[in-house]
PDB file of C-alpha atoms in Angstrom:
ATOM      1  CA  MET M 245     224.405 299.998  56.823  1.00 56.00           C
ATOM      2  CA  THR M 246     225.214 302.280  59.766  1.00 59.00           C
ATOM      3  CA  GLN M 247     228.582 302.271  61.541  1.00 55.00           C
ATOM      4  CA  ASN M 248     227.019 300.602  64.609  1.00 55.00           C
ATOM      5  CA  SER M 249     225.445 297.919  62.427  1.00 54.00           C
ATOM      6  CA  LYS M 250     228.783 297.221  60.766  1.00 50.00           C
ATOM      7  CA  MET M 251     230.502 296.869  64.143  1.00 52.00           C
ATOM      8  CA  MET M 252     227.761 294.535  65.402  1.00 53.00           C
ATOM      9  CA  HIS M 253     228.032 292.439  62.226  1.00 52.00           C
ATOM     10  CA  ARG M 254     231.805 292.129  62.648  1.00 57.00           C
ATOM     11  CA  ARG M 255     231.466 291.145  66.308  1.00 56.00           C
ATOM     12  CA  THR M 256     228.843 288.507  65.468  1.00 50.00           C
ATOM     13  CA  ALA M 257     231.044 287.092  62.728  1.00 48.00           C
ATOM     14  CA  ALA M 258     234.020 286.987  65.100  1.00 47.00           C
ATOM     15  CA  VAL M 259     231.989 285.128  67.729  1.00 42.00           C
ATOM     16  CA  ILE M 260     230.811 282.592  65.130  1.00 46.00           C
ATOM     17  CA  VAL M 261     234.393 281.994  63.977  1.00 41.00           C
ATOM     18  CA  LEU M 262     235.541 281.596  67.596  1.00 46.00           C
ATOM     19  CA  ILE M 263     232.796 279.084  68.418  1.00 45.00           C
ATOM     20  CA  ALA M 264     233.486 277.120  65.245  1.00 47.00           C
ATOM     21  CA  GLY M 265     237.162 277.033  66.132  1.00 48.00           C
ATOM     22  CA  LEU M 266     236.422 275.753  69.627  1.00 43.00           C
ATOM     23  CA  PHE M 267     234.219 272.964  68.269  1.00 47.00           C
ATOM     24  CA  ALA M 268     236.854 272.033  65.705  1.00 44.00           C
ATOM     25  CA  THR M 269     239.550 271.931  68.390  1.00 43.00           C
ATOM     26  CA  ALA M 270     237.399 269.776  70.657  1.00 44.00           C
ATOM     27  CA  ALA M 271     236.640 267.349  67.847  1.00 44.00           C
ATOM     28  CA  HIS M 272     240.280 267.214  66.794  1.00 47.00           C
ATOM     29  CA  ALA M 273     241.451 266.524  70.342  1.00 68.00           C
ATOM     30  CA  GLU M 274     239.480 263.285  70.669  1.00 88.00           C
ATOM     31  CA  PRO M 275     241.738 260.230  70.321  1.00 93.00           C
ATOM     32  CA  ARG M 276     240.748 258.007  67.415  1.00 96.00           C
ATOM     33  CA  ALA M 277     243.267 255.196  67.722  1.00 96.00           C
ATOM     34  CA  ILE M 278     246.115 253.873  69.808  1.00 96.00           C
ATOM     35  CA  VAL M 279     249.604 252.862  68.734  1.00 97.00           C
ATOM     36  CA  GLU M 280     249.790 249.127  69.452  1.00 96.00           C
ATOM     37  CA  ASP M 281     253.291 248.742  68.032  1.00 96.00           C
ATOM     38  CA  ILE M 282     255.762 250.934  66.171  1.00 97.00           C
ATOM     39  CA  ASP M 283     259.168 250.454  64.587  1.00 96.00           C
ATOM     40  CA  ALA M 284     260.038 253.852  63.125  1.00 95.00           C
ATOM     41  CA  ALA M 285     263.214 255.764  63.887  1.00 92.00           C
ATOM     42  CA  GLY M 286     262.597 259.375  64.833  1.00 87.00           C
ATOM     43  CA  SER M 287     258.798 259.169  64.996  1.00 92.00           C
ATOM     44  CA  ARG M 288     257.107 261.467  67.513  1.00 94.00           C
ATOM     45  CA  PHE M 289     254.707 258.643  68.358  1.00 96.00           C
ATOM     46  CA  ALA M 290     255.513 255.769  70.700  1.00 94.00           C
ATOM     47  CA  PHE M 291     253.950 252.534  71.955  1.00 94.00           C
ATOM     48  CA  MET M 292     250.456 253.100  73.444  1.00 94.00           C
ATOM     49  CA  ASP M 293     250.297 256.759  72.362  1.00 95.00           C
ATOM     50  CA  TYR M 294     246.946 258.120  71.243  1.00 95.00           C
ATOM     51  CA  VAL M 295     246.566 259.531  67.741  1.00 97.00           C
ATOM     52  CA  GLU M 296     243.930 262.023  66.657  1.00 97.00           C
ATOM     53  CA  GLN M 297     242.082 262.572  63.414  1.00 96.00           C
ATOM     54  CA  GLY M 298     244.348 264.426  61.006  1.00 96.00           C
ATOM     55  CA  ASP M 299     247.615 263.306  62.604  1.00 97.00           C
ATOM     56  CA  VAL M 300     250.205 262.249  60.037  1.00 97.00           C
ATOM     57  CA  VAL M 301     252.800 259.505  60.503  1.00 97.00           C
ATOM     58  CA  ARG M 302     255.574 259.040  57.953  1.00 96.00           C
ATOM     59  CA  LEU M 303     257.315 255.689  57.689  1.00 97.00           C
ATOM     60  CA  SER M 304     260.440 254.919  55.718  1.00 96.00           C
ATOM     61  CA  ALA M 305     260.650 251.756  53.637  1.00 96.00           C
ATOM     62  CA  GLY M 306     260.411 248.719  55.905  1.00 96.00           C
ATOM     63  CA  GLU M 307     259.265 250.658  58.980  1.00 98.00           C
ATOM     64  CA  ARG M 308     256.141 249.326  60.673  1.00 98.00           C
ATOM     65  CA  LEU M 309     253.165 250.741  62.572  1.00 98.00           C
ATOM     66  CA  VAL M 310     250.236 248.915  64.176  1.00 98.00           C
ATOM     67  CA  LEU M 311     247.155 250.989  65.021  1.00 98.00           C
ATOM     68  CA  GLY M 312     243.964 250.063  66.839  1.00 97.00           C
ATOM     69  CA  TYR M 313     240.915 252.240  66.098  1.00 97.00           C
ATOM     70  CA  PHE M 314     238.474 252.693  68.983  1.00 96.00           C
ATOM     71  CA  SER M 315     235.205 253.307  67.151  1.00 94.00           C
ATOM     72  CA  SER M 316     235.603 250.710  64.395  1.00 96.00           C
ATOM     73  CA  CYS M 317     237.647 248.081  66.301  1.00 96.00           C
ATOM     74  CA  MET M 318     239.901 248.042  63.240  1.00 97.00           C
ATOM     75  CA  GLN M 319     243.492 246.916  63.681  1.00 98.00           C
ATOM     76  CA  GLU M 320     245.863 248.129  60.973  1.00 98.00           C
ATOM     77  CA  THR M 321     249.369 246.875  60.281  1.00 98.00           C
ATOM     78  CA  ILE M 322     251.119 249.390  58.034  1.00 98.00           C
ATOM     79  CA  ILE M 323     254.551 249.103  56.427  1.00 98.00           C
ATOM     80  CA  GLY M 324     256.100 252.215  54.913  1.00 98.00           C
ATOM     81  CA  GLY M 325     254.341 255.229  53.439  1.00 97.00           C
ATOM     82  CA  THR M 326     252.451 258.214  54.776  1.00 97.00           C
ATOM     83  CA  ILE M 327     249.563 257.574  57.155  1.00 98.00           C
ATOM     84  CA  THR M 328     246.821 260.094  57.858  1.00 98.00           C
ATOM     85  CA  ILE M 329     244.623 259.245  60.836  1.00 98.00           C
ATOM     86  CA  GLY M 330     240.895 259.136  60.106  1.00 97.00           C
ATOM     87  CA  LEU M 331     237.752 258.430  62.111  1.00 96.00           C
ATOM     88  CA  GLY M 332     237.705 254.653  61.816  1.00 96.00           C
ATOM     89  CA  GLU M 333     240.657 253.826  59.573  1.00 98.00           C
ATOM     90  CA  SER M 334     243.772 255.421  58.114  1.00 98.00           C
ATOM     91  CA  ASP M 335     244.467 256.843  54.683  1.00 98.00           C
ATOM     92  CA  VAL M 336     247.731 255.238  53.566  1.00 98.00           C
ATOM     93  CA  THR M 337     249.737 256.417  50.567  1.00 98.00           C
ATOM     94  CA  GLY M 338     252.966 254.871  49.351  1.00 97.00           C
ATOM     95  CA  GLY M 339     252.808 251.966  51.793  1.00 97.00           C
ATOM     96  CA  GLN M 340     251.155 248.639  52.482  1.00 98.00           C
ATOM     97  CA  VAL M 341     248.271 248.216  54.917  1.00 98.00           C
ATOM     98  CA  GLN M 342     246.616 245.103  56.273  1.00 98.00           C
ATOM     99  CA  ARG M 343     243.342 245.545  58.150  1.00 98.00           C
ATOM    100  CA  GLU M 344     241.626 243.193  60.564  1.00 97.00           C
ATOM    101  CA  ARG M 345     238.501 243.849  62.609  1.00 96.00           C
ATOM    102  CA  VAL M 346     238.983 242.609  66.168  1.00 96.00           C
ATOM    103  CA  ALA M 347     236.608 242.268  69.100  1.00 95.00           C
ATOM    104  CA  CYS M 348     236.711 245.393  71.258  1.00 95.00           C
ATOM    105  CA  ASP M 349     234.573 247.664  73.386  1.00 90.00           C
ATOM    106  CA  GLY M 350     234.609 250.601  70.997  1.00 78.00           C
ATOM    107  CA  GLY M 351     232.688 253.003  73.224  1.00 59.00           C
ATOM    108  CA  GLN M 352     235.424 253.602  75.762  1.00 60.00           C
ATOM    109  CA  VAL M 353     236.704 257.081  76.496  1.00 48.00           C
ATOM    110  CA  GLU M 354     239.671 257.956  78.657  1.00 54.00           C
ATOM    111  CA  LEU M 355     238.952 259.870  81.840  1.00 47.00           C
ATOM    112  CA  GLY M 356     240.923 262.848  83.007  1.00 42.00           C
ATOM    113  CA  LYS M 357     241.054 264.315  86.499  1.00 42.00           C
ATOM    114  CA  GLY M 358     237.605 265.311  87.716  1.00 38.00           C
ATOM    115  CA  GLN M 359     235.794 263.167  85.147  1.00 39.00           C
ATOM    116  CA  ALA M 360     235.525 260.057  87.300  1.00 44.00           C
ATOM    117  CA  ASN M 361     231.867 260.526  88.186  1.00 39.00           C
ATOM    118  CA  ASN M 362     230.776 260.926  84.573  1.00 39.00           C
ATOM    119  CA  SER M 363     231.468 257.407  83.345  1.00 41.00           C
ATOM    120  CA  GLY M 364     232.321 253.885  84.391  1.00 44.00           C
ATOM    121  CA  VAL M 365     235.145 255.083  86.600  1.00 46.00           C
ATOM    122  CA  VAL M 366     233.706 256.428  89.828  1.00 42.00           C
ATOM    123  CA  ALA M 367     235.063 257.849  93.041  1.00 40.00           C
ATOM    124  CA  PHE M 368     235.918 255.093  95.536  1.00 39.00           C
ATOM    125  CA  ARG M 369     233.775 255.360  98.648  1.00 39.00           C
ATOM    126  CA  GLY M 370     234.631 252.067 100.306  1.00 43.00           C
ATOM    127  CA  GLY M 371     232.396 249.090 100.975  1.00 45.00           C
ATOM    128  CA  THR M 372     231.149 246.507  98.515  1.00 48.00           C
ATOM    129  CA  ASP M 373     227.855 247.235  96.789  1.00 51.00           C
ATOM    130  CA  LYS M 374     226.556 244.071  95.139  1.00 54.00           C
ATOM    131  CA  SER M 375     223.321 245.515  93.783  1.00 56.00           C
ATOM    132  CA  ALA M 376     222.505 244.822  90.136  1.00 52.00           C
ATOM    133  CA  ALA M 377     223.148 248.458  89.186  1.00 58.00           C
ATOM    134  CA  ALA M 378     226.504 248.547  90.966  1.00 66.00           C
ATOM    135  CA  LEU M 379     227.663 245.371  89.204  1.00 79.00           C
ATOM    136  CA  ARG M 380     226.665 246.459  85.705  1.00 87.00           C
ATOM    137  CA  PRO M 381     229.879 246.386  83.641  1.00 94.00           C
ATOM    138  CA  GLU M 382     230.871 249.560  81.842  1.00 93.00           C
ATOM    139  CA  VAL M 383     233.564 247.866  79.766  1.00 94.00           C
ATOM    140  CA  THR M 384     233.789 244.397  78.200  1.00 97.00           C
ATOM    141  CA  LEU M 385     237.166 242.771  77.573  1.00 98.00           C
ATOM    142  CA  TYR M 386     237.695 240.170  74.866  1.00 97.00           C
ATOM    143  CA  GLY M 387     240.945 238.853  76.307  1.00 97.00           C
ATOM    144  CA  ARG M 388     241.509 237.449  79.787  1.00 98.00           C
ATOM    145  CA  SER M 389     244.606 239.550  80.553  1.00 98.00           C
ATOM    146  CA  PRO M 390     243.655 243.247  80.822  1.00 97.00           C
ATOM    147  CA  LEU M 391     245.854 245.980  79.398  1.00 97.00           C
ATOM    148  CA  PHE M 392     245.480 249.084  81.560  1.00 97.00           C
ATOM    149  CA  ARG M 393     246.451 252.439  80.099  1.00 95.00           C
ATOM    150  CA  SER M 394     246.398 254.687  83.141  1.00 94.00           C
ATOM    151  CA  THR M 395     246.926 258.409  83.599  1.00 93.00           C
ATOM    152  CA  LEU M 396     247.990 257.720  87.200  1.00 95.00           C
ATOM    153  CA  ALA M 397     250.629 255.610  88.934  1.00 96.00           C
ATOM    154  CA  GLY M 398     249.518 253.778  92.050  1.00 97.00           C
ATOM    155  CA  THR M 399     248.183 250.558  93.540  1.00 98.00           C
ATOM    156  CA  LEU M 400     245.646 248.614  91.502  1.00 98.00           C
ATOM    157  CA  VAL M 401     243.347 245.996  93.032  1.00 98.00           C
ATOM    158  CA  ILE M 402     241.337 243.696  90.749  1.00 98.00           C
ATOM    159  CA  GLU M 403     238.626 241.677  92.472  1.00 98.00           C
ATOM    160  CA  ARG M 404     235.821 239.501  91.217  1.00 97.00           C
ATOM    161  CA  VAL M 405     232.406 240.776  92.276  1.00 97.00           C
ATOM    162  CA  ASP M 406     229.891 238.321  90.798  1.00 95.00           C
ATOM    163  CA  GLN M 407     231.227 235.505  92.983  1.00 93.00           C
ATOM    164  CA  PRO M 408     234.005 234.996  95.555  1.00 94.00           C
ATOM    165  CA  GLY M 409     237.574 235.121  94.309  1.00 91.00           C
ATOM    166  CA  THR M 410     241.101 236.057  95.363  1.00 94.00           C
ATOM    167  CA  PRO M 411     241.890 239.741  94.672  1.00 97.00           C
ATOM    168  CA  VAL M 412     244.957 240.682  92.652  1.00 97.00           C
ATOM    169  CA  GLU M 413     246.982 243.639  93.969  1.00 98.00           C
ATOM    170  CA  ILE M 414     249.773 245.186  91.914  1.00 97.00           C
ATOM    171  CA  ASP M 415     251.599 248.484  91.503  1.00 97.00           C
ATOM    172  CA  ILE M 416     251.096 250.164  88.145  1.00 97.00           C
ATOM    173  CA  ARG M 417     252.766 253.081  86.426  1.00 96.00           C
ATOM    174  CA  ARG M 418     251.451 255.839  84.216  1.00 95.00           C
ATOM    175  CA  GLY M 419     250.974 254.542  80.706  1.00 94.00           C
ATOM    176  CA  ALA M 420     250.704 250.911  79.637  1.00 95.00           C
ATOM    177  CA  ASN M 421     250.422 248.067  82.158  1.00 97.00           C
ATOM    178  CA  ASP M 422     249.963 244.702  80.449  1.00 96.00           C
ATOM    179  CA  MET M 423     248.662 241.920  82.669  1.00 97.00           C
ATOM    180  CA  ALA M 424     249.664 239.338  80.030  1.00 95.00           C
ATOM    181  CA  LYS M 425     253.311 240.179  80.727  1.00 95.00           C
ATOM    182  CA  ARG M 426     252.679 239.518  84.433  1.00 95.00           C
ATOM    183  CA  ASP M 427     250.981 236.177  83.732  1.00 95.00           C
ATOM    184  CA  ILE M 428     247.695 237.476  85.158  1.00 96.00           C
ATOM    185  CA  ALA M 429     244.629 235.955  83.500  1.00 97.00           C
ATOM    186  CA  LEU M 430     241.074 236.547  84.709  1.00 98.00           C
ATOM    187  CA  VAL M 431     238.155 234.138  84.383  1.00 97.00           C
ATOM    188  CA  ALA M 432     236.165 234.238  81.141  1.00 98.00           C
ATOM    189  CA  GLY M 433     232.604 235.327  81.899  1.00 97.00           C
ATOM    190  CA  GLY M 434     233.545 236.941  85.218  1.00 97.00           C
ATOM    191  CA  ILE M 435     232.629 240.439  86.422  1.00 98.00           C
ATOM    192  CA  TYR M 436     235.403 242.429  88.088  1.00 98.00           C
ATOM    193  CA  ARG M 437     236.034 245.664  89.933  1.00 97.00           C
ATOM    194  CA  ALA M 438     239.308 247.519  89.373  1.00 97.00           C
ATOM    195  CA  ARG M 439     240.276 250.004  92.094  1.00 97.00           C
ATOM    196  CA  LEU M 440     243.185 252.359  91.626  1.00 97.00           C
ATOM    197  CA  SER M 441     244.665 254.283  94.573  1.00 96.00           C
ATOM    198  CA  ALA M 442     247.142 257.025  93.713  1.00 94.00           C
ATOM    199  CA  GLY M 443     247.876 259.320  96.636  1.00 92.00           C
ATOM    200  CA  SER M 444     244.653 261.116  97.498  1.00 92.00           C
ATOM    201  CA  GLU M 445     242.951 260.115  94.251  1.00 94.00           C
ATOM    202  CA  ARG M 446     240.819 257.000  93.876  1.00 94.00           C
ATOM    203  CA  ARG M 447     239.271 255.455  90.775  1.00 95.00           C
ATOM    204  CA  GLU M 448     236.967 252.489  90.384  1.00 95.00           C
ATOM    205  CA  LEU M 449     235.696 250.621  87.341  1.00 95.00           C
ATOM    206  CA  ILE M 450     233.380 247.644  86.861  1.00 96.00           C
ATOM    207  CA  PHE M 451     234.200 245.499  83.825  1.00 97.00           C
ATOM    208  CA  ASP M 452     233.483 242.007  82.577  1.00 97.00           C
ATOM    209  CA  VAL M 453     235.402 239.438  80.574  1.00 98.00           C
ATOM    210  CA  ASP M 454     233.674 237.944  77.558  1.00 98.00           C
ATOM    211  CA  ALA M 455     232.646 234.306  78.009  1.00 98.00           C
ATOM    212  CA  PHE M 456     234.766 233.263  75.013  1.00 97.00           C
ATOM    213  CA  ALA M 457     237.825 235.362  75.875  1.00 97.00           C
ATOM    214  CA  GLU M 458     241.204 233.646  75.742  1.00 95.00           C
ATOM    215  CA  ALA M 459     244.310 234.149  77.850  1.00 92.00           C
ATOM    216  CA  GLY M 460     247.648 235.456  76.655  1.00 89.00           C
ATOM    217  CA  ASP M 461     248.708 238.251  74.350  1.00 88.00           C
ATOM    218  CA  GLN M 462     245.436 238.797  72.505  1.00 93.00           C
ATOM    219  CA  PRO M 463     245.021 241.988  70.398  1.00 94.00           C
ATOM    220  CA  LYS M 464     245.683 244.989  72.617  1.00 95.00           C
ATOM    221  CA  LEU M 465     242.483 246.707  71.533  1.00 95.00           C
ATOM    222  CA  SER M 466     240.526 243.658  72.746  1.00 96.00           C
ATOM    223  CA  ARG M 467     242.021 243.917  76.239  1.00 96.00           C
ATOM    224  CA  LEU M 468     242.341 247.672  76.693  1.00 96.00           C
ATOM    225  CA  ILE M 469     240.998 249.554  79.706  1.00 95.00           C
ATOM    226  CA  ARG M 470     241.559 253.313  79.477  1.00 90.00           C
ATOM    227  CA  PHE M 471     241.719 254.035  83.196  1.00 84.00           C
TER     228      PHE M 471
END
């Protein structure tokens, strides 16, 4: 092999390693579950934090963690032990785990800045479009009190769009905003538009509430909107 061939081979190998690393990083960065509840002193994770595949959580005896997995709609209640986050459930060693599959819209992804036009959240342009396409829900909730996890703080307006109704207008913060704690319950079977105004940024999402959804503090994964 000539010197030039050796250099070309090394460069090709380096490019392959770089590309593989980028794909691995991208895959690793995708959130797999959300922390629904945690009682663990000194943990780096907190309520409503995302966890990624490969993350490790260590619990002392008696400490408790509740996870909700997006893709599998699996809710795990874990007491003690070492938890390694997987794709659809955790690997738990030295602890106790109780699993329950709950109703959820497992296809949701959270949107960052500039991603609004690529999914159910779209740029707000004003007006009310009641065409069939415009009213097609992108997210289904299985509880009547939405739980918004927002990357922005601002004013949120929730209005029914399939028939007349009184809009709800509230201020929300970055992070978790639980409508159950504000005694806000939507109508089962209704279709709604959520509009978030935060300074110069606007977001909009069409969602529906399952016909059999119940009010109150239902499983967080069943009520979650990643806005």
